[in-house]
């Protein structure tokens, strides 16, 4: 097996784990997320600051006499270094059309020779044991050079197997890669991104210009490219001067196009490295344009690009050597590989979705974690938390954000977990956000309080009924019995907990320590003190959160329409209970977060994924717990798709309405089968990732304004949901109209107030018109929605919110209760619903 890959295979990874709505047009959606990450979270810094904050090079590295300078000077004087460097530069100087493989091979030889010298001149404390040093691949496919730790024989098997010094890798597909060559590459000068610098430093903007034959248009278009791009010689490594252009529109357009595509192309690589590894905290990539080089870095909070260095200048060559020294010294964690997995094996791409394991078997992305052991840091009853992983059930797309991955798992070490179907949820939330287990524990404690209060009240009522019976006050006992009817059966937990996920274990993995600093901690400090050019930037510190949960099942696998109706009703009641009692607002109601479990053969809807939930107080006070807006766009409320709206309870209800609507419009139901996506679904434009959130809000408003009847939208197999949808649609569309009318009234009032009209009644004026925004002027009311959702096919659905588990049709329970206050088995005044 060869430790190499093609750019095409890199871009094909991960498709098997996409959700149903993401499988279509995967490339377009992939690029949408990538462009969004680049647009909102890309930051440009100097190469010097990159060395210090990304690669942990000390600030005094370039001071004469310091260790780095001693090693660099020794290498610069070495004859073998000069020979390999000059041989590489010679190929760099070749005419356009030189073979890319020659360039890559020469550079890999140059790098590997330099790494050998670094290992020779480094102090013993920094040497890698067991022959484990950096190794750059001398063979290549396309423009990619791969760098690994050479625990393998690079001349024979080229396999990267488990090592006793580093057995915590699952599959180190890439520790670092380079995108390079004499075509299809454009370095980023930083003109279009915010640029961060230390106080007193110069703007890190690079003046470098790609030579004419290296435009990002492909070899077949070189001749036309040469006529439109300036021929500019090599420049100094950094400069504050703006990039030069011949001023023609064609040249500017090509320049912008090639830089945009190069950025997109490289961030695709970074994304795939992070996605494949699941537990990888960050990734590096180096862009090389012959004798010019810059470093790219990505974690779940930022894409960082450094300024460009010129290897032919003394300053640029010194920085290049400092970079290789830093690469050579990074620990596995500093490479972004976290020590949480065992049974390491190599998986390399072999096409769009196929993977080779080291044992020779072929698997898919969904199956590639089968057999991998995950060992967490904590213990349960003195037993280690070790789980055997299975299929990937879900993987959230994109670099920036939580990057949630849900994996099927099993565990034999913890007695209570044996035989259970489990999932491991891996995510990278903001460190300022309340954890999901914190919020669930809050809900659980509130449920326990309510159960305790109910049992106390139950005992008091039973005692009171008994006292009334003994005193012969049967009429009063009759009245009191009705209060006790809902308390006949005792239960161990509150009803709402059956509709929430069950997290069995959770732990946060902090990145970095004083002895082993990580780029994330250094970047957070650097960006908090930095000065900014061409914009601003906020870096969000994250933690790795791993939780073990009871496995739940997708709503789309329900066997009956009644099951769907019951699940929606359960979710509605549970969501309201969270809001009313533990004061939690979910804030991310989407189809993927509505799951179900079965208890004693009954289906219970489960409101899953409280990662983005917040306490009501925090929401009402406008507290920001993340730099990103929350929600899944097709299901988000109209107001939330536009900046500035505070998240209200009714926004989640609007999302629930969209879930029901889109389910009925985009799927076909067949009894006892999973839903079948329609070939030409309605409202497909709501899933167009190329439109902005603001435009999506407009599309939703136009839909409500122009739709005559929902019957034309939904699939006939879901026609029985039409009454419920009509009620919900009337509530929200009517509320939108009420709010629009209120805004018009406010504008008219303000106009009159400014013009002085009606000044004679100013003393009695009570101000502008009032409006209840929580209910859209009373149009969206909890009681009305309860009425519309509580029935299906003319029959009442099971209401699990009545603080009881059993049915009052249990005659043994009735007789037991009756005997508390009468000697007769069935007194005439005792009636049950």
XYZ file of N, CA, C and O in Angstrom, residues 635-746:
448
model
N -35.151 24.650 8.028
C -36.121 24.528 9.115
C -36.138 25.746 10.033
O -36.925 25.789 10.982
N -35.308 26.721 9.759
C -35.219 27.881 10.643
C -36.375 28.846 10.427
O -36.875 29.006 9.313
N -36.779 29.499 11.512
C -37.828 30.519 11.435
C -37.365 31.670 10.555
O -36.172 31.982 10.470
N -38.329 32.298 9.900
C -38.021 33.373 8.956
C -37.195 34.472 9.620
O -36.177 34.925 9.072
N -37.599 34.902 10.805
C -36.897 36.011 11.463
C -35.471 35.656 11.832
O -34.587 36.516 11.819
N -35.206 34.386 12.147
C -33.861 33.983 12.544
C -32.918 33.903 11.349
O -31.693 33.923 11.529
N -33.474 33.772 10.158
C -32.636 33.759 8.966
C -32.095 35.140 8.646
O -31.217 35.288 7.801
N -32.635 36.139 9.311
C -32.148 37.506 9.146
C -31.454 37.944 10.421
O -31.879 37.596 11.522
N -30.365 38.642 10.298
C -29.537 39.028 11.439
C -30.329 39.832 12.464
O -31.224 40.609 12.127
N -29.991 39.633 13.744
C -30.468 40.523 14.790
C -31.670 40.049 15.564
O -32.002 40.630 16.593
N -32.366 39.003 15.120
C -33.564 38.561 15.820
C -33.194 37.751 17.060
O -32.293 36.912 17.023
N -33.894 38.006 18.164
C -33.710 37.215 19.382
C -34.527 35.936 19.264
O -35.665 35.941 18.804
N -33.947 34.815 19.679
C -34.604 33.519 19.523
C -35.742 33.398 20.530
O -35.530 33.452 21.742
N -36.965 33.227 20.023
C -38.153 33.110 20.851
C -38.685 31.676 20.818
O -38.356 30.884 19.929
N -39.542 31.385 21.790
C -40.170 30.062 21.857
C -40.921 29.751 20.563
O -40.838 28.644 20.026
N -41.647 30.738 20.034
C -42.432 30.490 18.820
C -41.550 30.199 17.601
O -42.024 29.602 16.629
N -40.302 30.625 17.622
C -39.407 30.301 16.505
C -39.184 28.795 16.412
O -39.104 28.232 15.317
N -39.080 28.135 17.568
C -38.946 26.676 17.552
C -40.225 26.014 17.058
O -40.181 24.993 16.364
N -41.385 26.586 17.400
C -42.644 26.032 16.899
C -42.737 26.195 15.387
O -43.252 25.314 14.682
N -42.254 27.300 14.885
C -42.237 27.504 13.433
C -41.345 26.464 12.761
O -41.682 25.926 11.699
N -40.209 26.157 13.398
C -39.329 25.112 12.859
C -40.030 23.765 12.845
O -39.892 22.987 11.889
N -40.786 23.466 13.900
C -41.519 22.201 13.937
C -42.541 22.135 12.803
O -42.735 21.078 12.185
N -43.193 23.257 12.512
C -44.130 23.292 11.397
C -43.410 22.995 10.082
O -43.904 22.242 9.237
N -42.210 23.576 9.883
C -41.471 23.330 8.648
C -41.048 21.866 8.529
O -40.995 21.307 7.425
N -40.749 21.242 9.658
C -40.370 19.825 9.617
C -41.533 18.987 9.096
O -41.365 18.138 8.210
N -42.712 19.228 9.630
C -43.888 18.476 9.182
C -44.184 18.787 7.718
O -44.454 17.885 6.909
N -44.124 20.066 7.363
C -44.417 20.477 5.990
C -43.449 19.844 4.997
O -43.866 19.258 3.989
N -42.152 19.944 5.276
C -41.151 19.434 4.339
C -41.175 17.911 4.273
O -40.899 17.325 3.223
N -41.476 17.271 5.394
C -41.613 15.818 5.389
C -42.731 15.400 4.437
O -42.562 14.481 3.624
N -43.866 16.087 4.513
C -45.017 15.732 3.688
C -44.832 16.135 2.227
O -45.445 15.533 1.334
N -44.013 17.144 1.963
C -43.812 17.638 0.596
C -42.706 16.908 -0.156
O -42.702 16.911 -1.394
N -41.782 16.299 0.564
C -40.559 15.798 -0.071
C -40.393 14.287 0.021
O -39.390 13.752 -0.440
N -41.367 13.602 0.648
C -41.225 12.164 0.858
C -42.519 11.430 0.537
O -43.599 12.023 0.549
N -42.363 10.147 0.299
C -43.511 9.272 0.093
C -43.497 8.213 1.178
O -42.463 7.594 1.446
N -44.672 8.018 1.796
C -44.768 7.033 2.872
C -45.398 5.746 2.362
O -46.416 5.752 1.657
N -44.765 4.634 2.727
C -45.321 3.302 2.482
C -45.314 2.566 3.812
O -44.273 2.537 4.477
N -46.435 1.992 4.243
C -46.481 1.333 5.549
C -45.360 0.318 5.749
O -45.005 -0.427 4.825
N -44.795 0.358 6.950
C -43.734 -0.577 7.373
C -42.438 -0.414 6.589
O -41.591 -1.314 6.576
N -42.259 0.727 5.925
C -41.024 0.990 5.193
C -40.499 2.382 5.552
O -41.270 3.263 5.946
N -39.198 2.538 5.391
C -38.618 3.864 5.588
C -39.125 4.803 4.499
O -39.533 4.366 3.414
N -39.110 6.101 4.792
C -39.583 7.077 3.816
C -38.762 7.013 2.538
O -37.551 6.772 2.564
N -39.431 7.274 1.434
C -38.780 7.287 0.130
C -38.746 8.721 -0.393
O -39.796 9.339 -0.573
N -37.555 9.291 -0.605
C -37.496 10.667 -1.123
C -38.144 10.753 -2.499
O -37.958 9.884 -3.351
N -38.916 11.808 -2.716
C -39.559 12.000 -4.012
C -38.531 12.446 -5.046
O -37.600 13.193 -4.725
N -38.669 12.028 -6.295
C -37.687 12.404 -7.329
C -37.683 13.897 -7.636
O -36.651 14.460 -7.960
N -38.845 14.536 -7.565
C -38.941 15.981 -7.819
C -39.715 16.631 -6.678
O -40.895 16.969 -6.827
N -39.076 16.785 -5.537
C -39.805 17.261 -4.359
C -40.177 18.734 -4.451
O -39.528 19.523 -5.142
N -41.227 19.088 -3.754
C -41.635 20.483 -3.649
C -40.674 21.223 -2.706
O -39.962 20.625 -1.909
N -40.694 22.547 -2.824
C -39.885 23.426 -1.963
C -38.394 23.083 -2.012
O -37.682 23.227 -1.026
N -37.956 22.613 -3.160
C -36.541 22.259 -3.291
C -35.640 23.490 -3.157
O -34.486 23.383 -2.757
N -36.188 24.651 -3.484
C -35.375 25.871 -3.412
C -34.991 26.214 -1.982
O -34.050 26.969 -1.764
N -35.692 25.677 -0.994
C -35.344 25.930 0.399
C -34.032 25.250 0.775
O -33.424 25.589 1.785
N -33.619 24.285 -0.028
C -32.386 23.544 0.249
C -31.239 23.990 -0.654
O -30.192 23.352 -0.678
N -31.444 25.075 -1.381
C -30.400 25.598 -2.272
C -29.329 26.281 -1.427
O -29.541 27.347 -0.857
N -28.163 25.660 -1.330
C -27.104 26.189 -0.471
C -26.403 27.407 -1.070
O -25.577 28.024 -0.395
N -26.735 27.743 -2.311
C -26.074 28.886 -2.938
C -26.734 30.213 -2.560
O -26.155 31.274 -2.781
N -27.933 30.156 -2.009
C -28.620 31.401 -1.650
C -28.270 31.773 -0.211
O -27.940 30.916 0.607
N -28.338 33.059 0.073
C -28.055 33.525 1.422
C -29.232 33.213 2.338
O -30.349 32.965 1.881
N -28.975 33.261 3.642
C -30.051 33.039 4.606
C -31.124 34.121 4.458
O -32.309 33.841 4.619
N -30.696 35.336 4.170
C -31.660 36.426 4.003
C -32.594 36.134 2.837
O -33.803 36.332 2.930
N -32.040 35.677 1.728
C -32.867 35.353 0.562
C -33.777 34.158 0.836
O -34.906 34.097 0.335
N -33.292 33.198 1.612
C -34.127 32.059 1.981
C -35.336 32.518 2.791
O -36.453 32.023 2.598
N -35.125 33.475 3.696
C -36.246 34.034 4.454
C -37.274 34.637 3.509
O -38.494 34.459 3.695
N -36.812 35.336 2.480
C -37.722 35.912 1.503
C -38.515 34.849 0.762
O -39.715 35.016 0.501
N -37.860 33.745 0.427
C -38.555 32.664 -0.267
C -39.662 32.072 0.609
O -40.742 31.715 0.125
N -39.376 31.947 1.895
C -40.390 31.396 2.795
C -41.581 32.343 2.920
O -42.747 31.914 2.903
N -41.313 33.637 3.025
C -42.404 34.613 3.129
C -43.257 34.621 1.862
O -44.485 34.693 1.914
N -42.600 34.539 0.701
C -43.342 34.499 -0.567
C -44.225 33.253 -0.626
O -45.367 33.294 -1.106
N -43.702 32.148 -0.114
C -44.495 30.910 -0.107
C -45.790 31.103 0.669
O -46.872 30.748 0.197
N -45.686 31.685 1.871
C -46.887 31.858 2.695
C -47.840 32.890 2.092
O -49.060 32.796 2.276
N -47.305 33.851 1.389
C -48.158 34.882 0.807
C -48.882 34.417 -0.451
O -49.956 34.925 -0.789
N -48.289 33.460 -1.149
C -48.832 33.071 -2.460
C -49.540 31.727 -2.452
O -50.285 31.428 -3.381
N -49.322 30.886 -1.433
C -49.917 29.552 -1.445
C -51.423 29.648 -1.178
O -51.877 30.339 -0.258
N -52.220 29.000 -2.013
C -53.671 28.982 -1.824
C -54.089 27.823 -0.928
O -54.937 27.966 -0.059
N -53.500 26.671 -1.177
C -53.807 25.499 -0.361
C -52.574 24.609 -0.270
O -51.849 24.437 -1.261
N -52.346 24.056 0.893
C -51.198 23.169 1.083
C -51.413 21.812 0.415
O -50.462 21.064 0.226
N -52.637 21.511 0.055
C -52.934 20.212 -0.542
C -52.178 20.008 -1.845
O -51.845 18.879 -2.215
N -51.880 21.105 -2.547
C -51.141 20.990 -3.816
C -49.658 20.700 -3.587
O -48.960 20.333 -4.519
N -49.182 20.877 -2.348
C -47.754 20.696 -2.058
C -47.433 19.307 -1.537
O -46.396 18.734 -1.866
N -48.295 18.776 -0.691
C -47.926 17.557 0.015
C -48.185 16.320 -0.846
O -49.040 16.316 -1.733
N -47.439 15.271 -0.570
C -47.626 14.012 -1.278
C -48.919 13.352 -0.802
O -49.269 13.434 0.387
N -49.668 12.687 -1.704
C -50.941 12.061 -1.303
C -50.809 11.088 -0.134
O -51.768 10.908 0.628
N -49.639 10.474 0.033
C -49.476 9.517 1.130
C -49.511 10.192 2.494
O -49.652 9.526 3.517
N -49.377 11.539 2.524
C -49.407 12.286 3.779
C -50.640 13.178 3.892
O -50.665 14.098 4.702
N -51.679 12.904 3.097
C -52.840 13.789 3.069
C -53.522 13.887 4.428
O -54.205 14.881 4.723
N -53.370 12.872 5.273
C -54.029 12.900 6.579
C -53.394 13.900 7.542
O -53.942 14.160 8.607
N -52.242 14.447 7.169
C -51.621 15.492 7.982
C -52.101 16.882 7.573
O -51.710 17.870 8.191
N -52.929 16.960 6.542
C -53.358 18.261 6.031
C -54.108 19.101 7.072
O -53.835 20.301 7.193
N -55.046 18.541 7.865
C -55.734 19.380 8.860
C -54.770 20.028 9.852
O -54.908 21.219 10.153
N -53.821 19.271 10.350
C -52.843 19.821 11.289
C -51.996 20.897 10.623
O -51.775 21.975 11.194
N -51.541 20.635 9.403
C -50.705 21.610 8.702
C -51.483 22.885 8.402
O -50.932 23.992 8.509
N -52.746 22.740 8.031
C -53.561 23.924 7.752
C -53.686 24.804 8.998
O -53.596 26.035 8.917
N -53.921 24.182 10.152
C -54.036 24.939 11.394
C -52.735 25.676 11.707
O -52.740 26.867 12.062
N -51.619 24.984 11.577
C -50.318 25.609 11.857
C -50.031 26.724 10.860
O -49.568 27.815 11.238
N -50.289 26.455 9.584
C -50.017 27.452 8.543
C -50.866 28.699 8.747
O -50.379 29.836 8.598
N -52.141 28.511 9.087
C -53.015 29.661 9.319
C -52.507 30.500 10.489
O -52.552 31.734 10.450
N -52.009 29.828 11.534
C -51.508 30.554 12.709
C -50.310 31.415 12.343
O -50.265 32.612 12.666
N -49.346 30.822 11.660
C -48.111 31.564 11.389
C -48.286 32.583 10.259
O -47.783 33.713 10.361
N -48.969 32.211 9.200
C -49.154 33.183 8.121
C -50.004 34.355 8.604
O -49.736 35.513 8.259
N -51.008 34.055 9.433
C -51.792 35.138 10.023
C -50.953 35.993 10.956
O -51.097 37.231 10.992
N -50.068 35.358 11.712
C -49.187 36.114 12.593
C -48.229 37.005 11.840
O -47.952 38.141 12.264
N -47.704 36.500 10.701
C -46.811 37.333 9.883
C -47.558 38.579 9.392
O -47.001 39.690 9.363
N -48.817 38.394 8.985
C -49.600 39.542 8.522
C -49.857 40.528 9.662
O -49.786 41.749 9.463
N -50.144 40.002 10.856
C -50.381 40.864 12.011
C -49.136 41.685 12.339
O -49.225 42.885 12.633
N -47.983 41.054 12.267
C -46.759 41.780 12.593
C -46.452 42.820 11.525
O -45.969 43.917 11.834
N -46.698 42.472 10.271
C -46.470 43.435 9.195
C -47.383 44.650 9.365
O -46.948 45.803 9.197
N -48.664 44.406 9.721
C -49.594 45.515 9.946
C -49.164 46.366 11.133
O -49.281 47.598 11.111
N -48.658 45.709 12.185
C -48.179 46.450 13.364
C -46.986 47.343 13.001
O -46.920 48.500 13.412
N -46.056 46.822 12.215
C -44.906 47.626 11.803
C -45.360 48.837 10.995
O -44.809 49.941 11.158
N -46.368 48.631 10.141
C -46.891 49.762 9.365
C -47.518 50.802 10.286
O -47.334 52.012 10.096
N -48.232 50.347 11.303
C -48.853 51.268 12.253
C -47.807 52.043 13.034
O -47.969 53.247 13.300
N -46.728 51.384 13.402
C -45.647 52.059 14.121
C -45.010 53.119 13.241
O -44.709 54.238 13.691
